[in-house]
Every structure is written in C-alpha cells, then in structure tokens.
C-alpha cells in the first residue's frame, strides 16, 4: 500500500485523537515539563529493562526491523534496541529529556524541524520531539515493531484509547510489540503510573492485535508515589502483541 493511501486510511484516527485529547493534555503537558526541569524523574531507570532483555531477542529477532519507543524519555533501552535493529524511533515531549539522552550517550544529533515537531537523529536513533498525539499519520511507515514500558501507564484511562490510535496511525505497518504494564488494587488508585489490567489491554489493542500474556510478577521497583503503601496487589504484566491479518487477508485464508 502506498504512503499516500496509508495517510488517508489513518487520517480519521488522528482526527479522533486531536479532538478527544487536546483539552485534557494541556495541564499534563505543563506538569511533564516541570517534572523534568525539577529532576522528578523517578520513572527513569539507568539500566536496560530486564524484561526487554529477557523477551525481546526471541520475539523480535529481525535486524532489518525499525522499532518505535513511544514517550521514550531518555531511556537507555533505545541504545540496546539500536544495537539489535536497523532504526529506533523515540518520541518525547520535553526537549530537556531529548538533549539529556544524546548527551548521556555521547551522541551528536542533527535536528530537522517540521511543522509540528523536531526530529533529532544520531546514527540509527531518532527522537521525535513534540506532542506524540499529533505526529502525522504515516510518518513511520518503516516501523514494524514497538516497545512500550512506560508510555501507556503514564496516561490516564481517558487518554489511553487516543494514544493507541495515534500509534497505529503514525506507524500503520506495525506487526508486533512488547507492552509492559502495572496493575494494582483500587486502594492505590491514582497515577502515574496508572493501573492497566490484561482486560484493559485487550480492550485497547484487541481490534489490531492478538495478545499473549508472557508473564506477571511483582515489579522489580516500586513507584515512588506508592512508598509506604500496601503494595501487595502490585503486579507487572508483560504482553507480546502480534498484528491480526487484515479482514480481506483473513477471508482469503479461510477459503
């Protein structure tokens, strides 16, 4: 399918995203920038996520793939993925986080300004700086895999459907991805991170992907906002998502 057709095919998704999230994101955008400026980035980890190391090599071993890391911050997981694949694309709202990522990894990025975003590229890593929800449809047609450790759980439930729709619109050729979520009892309600159960994952992604729960266990690290609370209900889920065939393709297979 041509890039032009892909842009039209997913244009309705971006329209939905902008209409349903623009107002609700205003305060969170300010808070996110403030968190970085004040160094309140407890969500960041300095080492590569063990679940990524454990699951990714056996499930996404194609070196020619390009990978999307939504709401990436300055995660070193992108460095690890860049060693395994052709290209890695991160997305990050805050310029300070982008600059910190490249500086921490002694990379010299070259910026490219578009109407809505700045694309920072160094070697085979590109970070799209700006609002994730308005990255144009079809911008990442070469991306076939995604890795989400801290993006979905960073968003309240009312924004999560728009987040998934935006990702599918910007990267319509996605084939599979690793999704990591946290789940917990209502007594710990709040966020971020927000609780995302297996049922919620099915509701959000089920129309596009077959979903396999790889494992569930207490998280290695407890979110700072839950310090001192009863976290016995806290569990971390890892899912592998595989793209469902298009309706026409499913029909052909059944014949």
Coordinates of C-alpha atoms in Angstrom, one line a residue:
X1 CA 0.0 0.0 0.0
X2 CA 1.4 3.4 -0.9
X3 CA 2.3 6.1 1.7
X4 CA -0.4 8.4 0.3
X5 CA -3.1 5.8 0.8
X6 CA -1.8 5.0 4.2
X7 CA -2.1 8.7 5.2
X8 CA -5.7 8.8 4.1
X9 CA -6.5 5.4 5.6
X10 CA -5.5 6.6 9.1
X11 CA -6.5 10.3 8.8
X12 CA -9.7 9.6 10.7
X13 CA -7.7 8.2 13.6
X14 CA -5.7 11.4 14.0
X15 CA -8.8 13.5 13.8
X16 CA -10.3 11.4 16.7
X17 CA -7.0 11.7 18.6
X18 CA -6.8 15.5 18.4
X19 CA -10.5 16.1 19.2
X20 CA -10.5 13.8 22.2
X21 CA -7.2 14.6 23.8
X22 CA -6.2 18.2 23.1
X23 CA -8.0 19.9 26.0
X24 CA -7.2 17.1 28.5
X25 CA -3.5 17.2 27.7
X26 CA -2.8 20.9 28.4
X27 CA -2.2 20.6 32.2
X28 CA -0.3 17.3 31.8
X29 CA 2.0 18.8 29.3
X30 CA 2.9 21.5 31.7
X31 CA 3.4 19.0 34.5
X32 CA 5.6 16.8 32.4
X33 CA 7.9 19.6 31.5
X34 CA 8.0 20.7 35.2
X35 CA 8.9 17.2 36.3
X36 CA 12.0 17.2 34.0
X37 CA 13.1 20.7 35.0
X38 CA 12.9 19.8 38.7
X39 CA 14.5 16.4 38.2
X40 CA 11.4 14.5 39.4
X41 CA 12.1 11.6 37.0
X42 CA 11.7 8.5 39.3
X43 CA 10.2 6.7 36.3
X44 CA 13.6 6.7 34.6
X45 CA 16.0 3.9 35.1
X46 CA 19.7 3.9 34.3
X47 CA 19.9 0.3 33.2
X48 CA 18.2 -1.7 30.4
X49 CA 14.9 -3.2 31.5
X50 CA 15.4 -6.9 32.3
X51 CA 12.0 -7.8 30.7
X52 CA 13.2 -6.3 27.4
X53 CA 16.5 -8.3 27.6
X54 CA 14.6 -11.4 28.5
X55 CA 11.7 -11.4 26.0
X56 CA 12.8 -9.3 23.0
X57 CA 15.5 -11.4 21.4
X58 CA 13.3 -14.4 21.0
X59 CA 10.3 -12.5 19.7
X60 CA 11.7 -9.7 17.5
X61 CA 14.9 -11.0 16.2
X62 CA 14.8 -9.4 12.7
X63 CA 17.7 -7.0 12.4
X64 CA 16.1 -5.2 9.5
X65 CA 13.1 -4.0 11.6
X66 CA 12.7 -0.5 12.8
X67 CA 11.3 0.0 16.3
X68 CA 9.1 2.7 17.9
X69 CA 9.6 3.6 21.6
X70 CA 6.6 5.9 22.5
X71 CA 7.0 8.5 25.2
X72 CA 10.6 7.4 25.4
X73 CA 12.1 10.0 27.8
X74 CA 15.9 9.3 27.9
X75 CA 15.6 5.5 28.4
X76 CA 18.8 3.5 27.7
X77 CA 16.5 0.8 26.3
X78 CA 16.8 2.7 23.0
X79 CA 20.5 2.2 22.9
X80 CA 20.0 -1.5 23.5
X81 CA 17.4 -1.8 20.8
X82 CA 19.6 0.2 18.3
X83 CA 22.2 -2.5 18.6
X84 CA 19.7 -5.1 17.6
X85 CA 17.8 -3.3 14.8
X86 CA 18.1 -1.0 11.7
X87 CA 16.4 2.1 13.2
X88 CA 14.9 3.1 16.5
X89 CA 12.5 6.0 16.9
X90 CA 11.6 7.5 20.2
X91 CA 9.1 10.2 20.9
X92 CA 9.4 12.7 23.7
X93 CA 7.6 15.9 24.5
X94 CA 10.3 17.7 26.6
X95 CA 13.5 19.0 24.8
X96 CA 15.5 18.6 28.0
X97 CA 14.9 14.9 28.0
X98 CA 15.9 14.6 24.4
X99 CA 19.1 16.6 25.0
X100 CA 19.9 14.6 28.1
X101 CA 19.6 11.3 26.2
X102 CA 22.0 12.2 23.5
X103 CA 24.5 13.9 25.9
X104 CA 24.4 10.9 28.3
X105 CA 25.2 8.6 25.4
X106 CA 27.8 10.9 23.8
X107 CA 25.9 11.2 20.6
X108 CA 25.7 14.3 18.4
X109 CA 22.2 14.6 17.0
X110 CA 21.2 16.6 13.9
X111 CA 17.8 18.3 14.2
X112 CA 15.2 18.6 11.4
X113 CA 12.3 21.0 12.0
X114 CA 8.9 20.1 10.6
X115 CA 5.6 22.0 11.0
X116 CA 4.8 20.2 14.3
X117 CA 7.9 18.5 15.6
X118 CA 11.7 18.4 15.7
X119 CA 13.3 15.2 14.6
X120 CA 16.7 14.6 16.3
X121 CA 18.8 12.0 14.6
X122 CA 22.2 10.4 15.6
X123 CA 23.4 7.3 14.0
X124 CA 20.3 4.9 13.8
X125 CA 18.4 6.6 16.6
X126 CA 15.8 9.3 16.0
X127 CA 13.8 11.1 18.7
X128 CA 10.7 13.0 17.6
X129 CA 10.4 15.9 20.0
X130 CA 6.8 17.3 20.4
X131 CA 3.3 16.1 21.1
X132 CA 3.0 12.4 20.4
X133 CA -0.7 12.7 19.7
X134 CA -0.2 14.8 16.6
X135 CA 2.7 13.1 14.9
X136 CA 1.3 12.9 11.3
X137 CA -0.3 9.7 10.1
X138 CA 2.1 7.6 8.1
X139 CA 5.2 9.3 9.4
X140 CA 6.7 6.0 10.4
X141 CA 5.7 3.6 7.7
X142 CA 9.1 1.8 8.0
X143 CA 8.3 0.9 11.7
X144 CA 7.1 -2.7 12.2
X145 CA 7.7 -3.2 16.0
X146 CA 7.1 -1.2 19.2
X147 CA 8.3 -1.4 22.8
X148 CA 6.2 0.3 25.5
X149 CA 7.5 0.1 29.0
X150 CA 6.3 3.4 30.5
X151 CA 4.1 5.1 27.9
X152 CA 0.6 3.5 28.3
X153 CA 0.8 3.5 32.1
X154 CA 1.8 7.2 32.1
X155 CA -1.6 8.2 30.7
X156 CA -4.9 8.3 32.5
X157 CA -7.6 5.9 31.2
X158 CA -9.5 8.5 29.2
X159 CA -6.4 9.2 27.1
X160 CA -5.3 5.6 26.5
X161 CA -7.6 4.9 23.5
X162 CA -6.3 8.0 21.7
X163 CA -2.7 7.0 22.5
X164 CA -3.2 3.6 20.8
X165 CA -5.0 5.2 17.9
X166 CA -2.2 7.7 17.4
X167 CA 0.4 5.0 17.4
X168 CA -1.4 2.9 14.9
X169 CA -1.9 6.0 12.6
X170 CA 1.7 7.1 12.6
X171 CA 3.1 3.5 12.2
X172 CA 0.4 1.7 10.2
X173 CA 2.7 -1.2 9.3
X174 CA 3.3 -2.3 12.9
X175 CA 3.5 -6.1 13.1
X176 CA 4.2 -6.8 16.8
X177 CA 5.4 -5.2 20.1
X178 CA 6.3 -5.7 23.7
X179 CA 4.0 -4.0 26.2
X180 CA 4.7 -3.8 29.9
X181 CA 2.0 -2.5 32.3
X182 CA 1.4 -2.2 36.0
X183 CA -1.8 -3.4 37.7
X184 CA -2.9 -2.8 41.3
X185 CA -5.9 -2.7 43.6
X186 CA -8.2 0.4 43.7
X187 CA -6.9 1.4 47.1
X188 CA -3.7 2.5 45.2
X189 CA -5.6 4.4 42.5
X190 CA -4.0 7.4 41.0
X191 CA -1.0 7.9 38.9
X192 CA 1.2 7.9 37.1
X193 CA 1.8 5.1 36.8
X194 CA -1.8 4.2 36.1
X195 CA -3.2 0.7 36.6
X196 CA -3.6 -1.3 33.3
X197 CA -5.0 -4.8 33.6
X198 CA -5.0 -7.6 31.0
X199 CA -8.7 -6.8 30.3
X200 CA -7.8 -3.2 29.6
X201 CA -5.0 -4.2 27.2
X202 CA -7.5 -6.4 25.3
X203 CA -10.0 -3.6 25.0
X204 CA -7.3 -1.1 23.8
X205 CA -5.4 -3.3 21.4
X206 CA -7.7 -6.2 20.6
X207 CA -9.0 -4.9 17.3
X208 CA -5.5 -4.8 15.9
X209 CA -3.5 -7.4 17.7
X210 CA -3.6 -10.9 19.1
X211 CA -2.4 -10.6 22.7
X212 CA -0.3 -13.1 24.6
X213 CA 0.4 -12.6 28.3
X214 CA 4.1 -13.5 28.7
X215 CA 4.3 -13.3 32.5
X216 CA 3.1 -11.5 35.6
X217 CA 5.1 -10.8 38.7
X218 CA 5.7 -8.2 41.4
X219 CA 7.7 -5.3 39.9
X220 CA 11.4 -5.0 40.5
X221 CA 10.9 -1.4 41.6
X222 CA 8.0 0.2 43.5
X223 CA 6.8 3.6 42.1
X224 CA 7.8 6.4 44.3
X225 CA 4.3 7.7 44.8
X226 CA 3.4 4.3 46.4
X227 CA 6.2 4.4 49.0
X228 CA 4.9 3.3 52.4
X229 CA 1.6 2.0 51.0
X230 CA 0.5 -1.6 51.0
X231 CA 1.7 -2.8 47.6
X232 CA 0.8 -6.4 47.9
X233 CA -1.6 -6.1 45.0
X234 CA 1.0 -4.5 42.7
X235 CA 1.9 -6.7 39.7
X236 CA 3.8 -6.1 36.5
X237 CA 2.5 -7.7 33.3
X238 CA 4.4 -8.3 30.1
X239 CA 2.5 -8.8 26.8
X240 CA 3.5 -9.8 23.3
X241 CA 1.2 -8.3 20.7
X242 CA 1.0 -9.8 17.2
X243 CA -0.8 -8.0 14.4
X244 CA -4.0 -9.6 13.2
X245 CA -4.4 -10.2 9.5
X246 CA -6.5 -7.6 7.6
X247 CA -10.1 -8.6 7.1
X248 CA -9.5 -9.4 3.4
X249 CA -6.5 -11.5 4.3
X250 CA -8.4 -13.4 6.9
X251 CA -11.1 -14.2 4.4
X252 CA -8.6 -15.5 1.9
X253 CA -7.1 -17.7 4.5
X254 CA -10.4 -19.2 5.4
X255 CA -11.3 -20.1 1.8

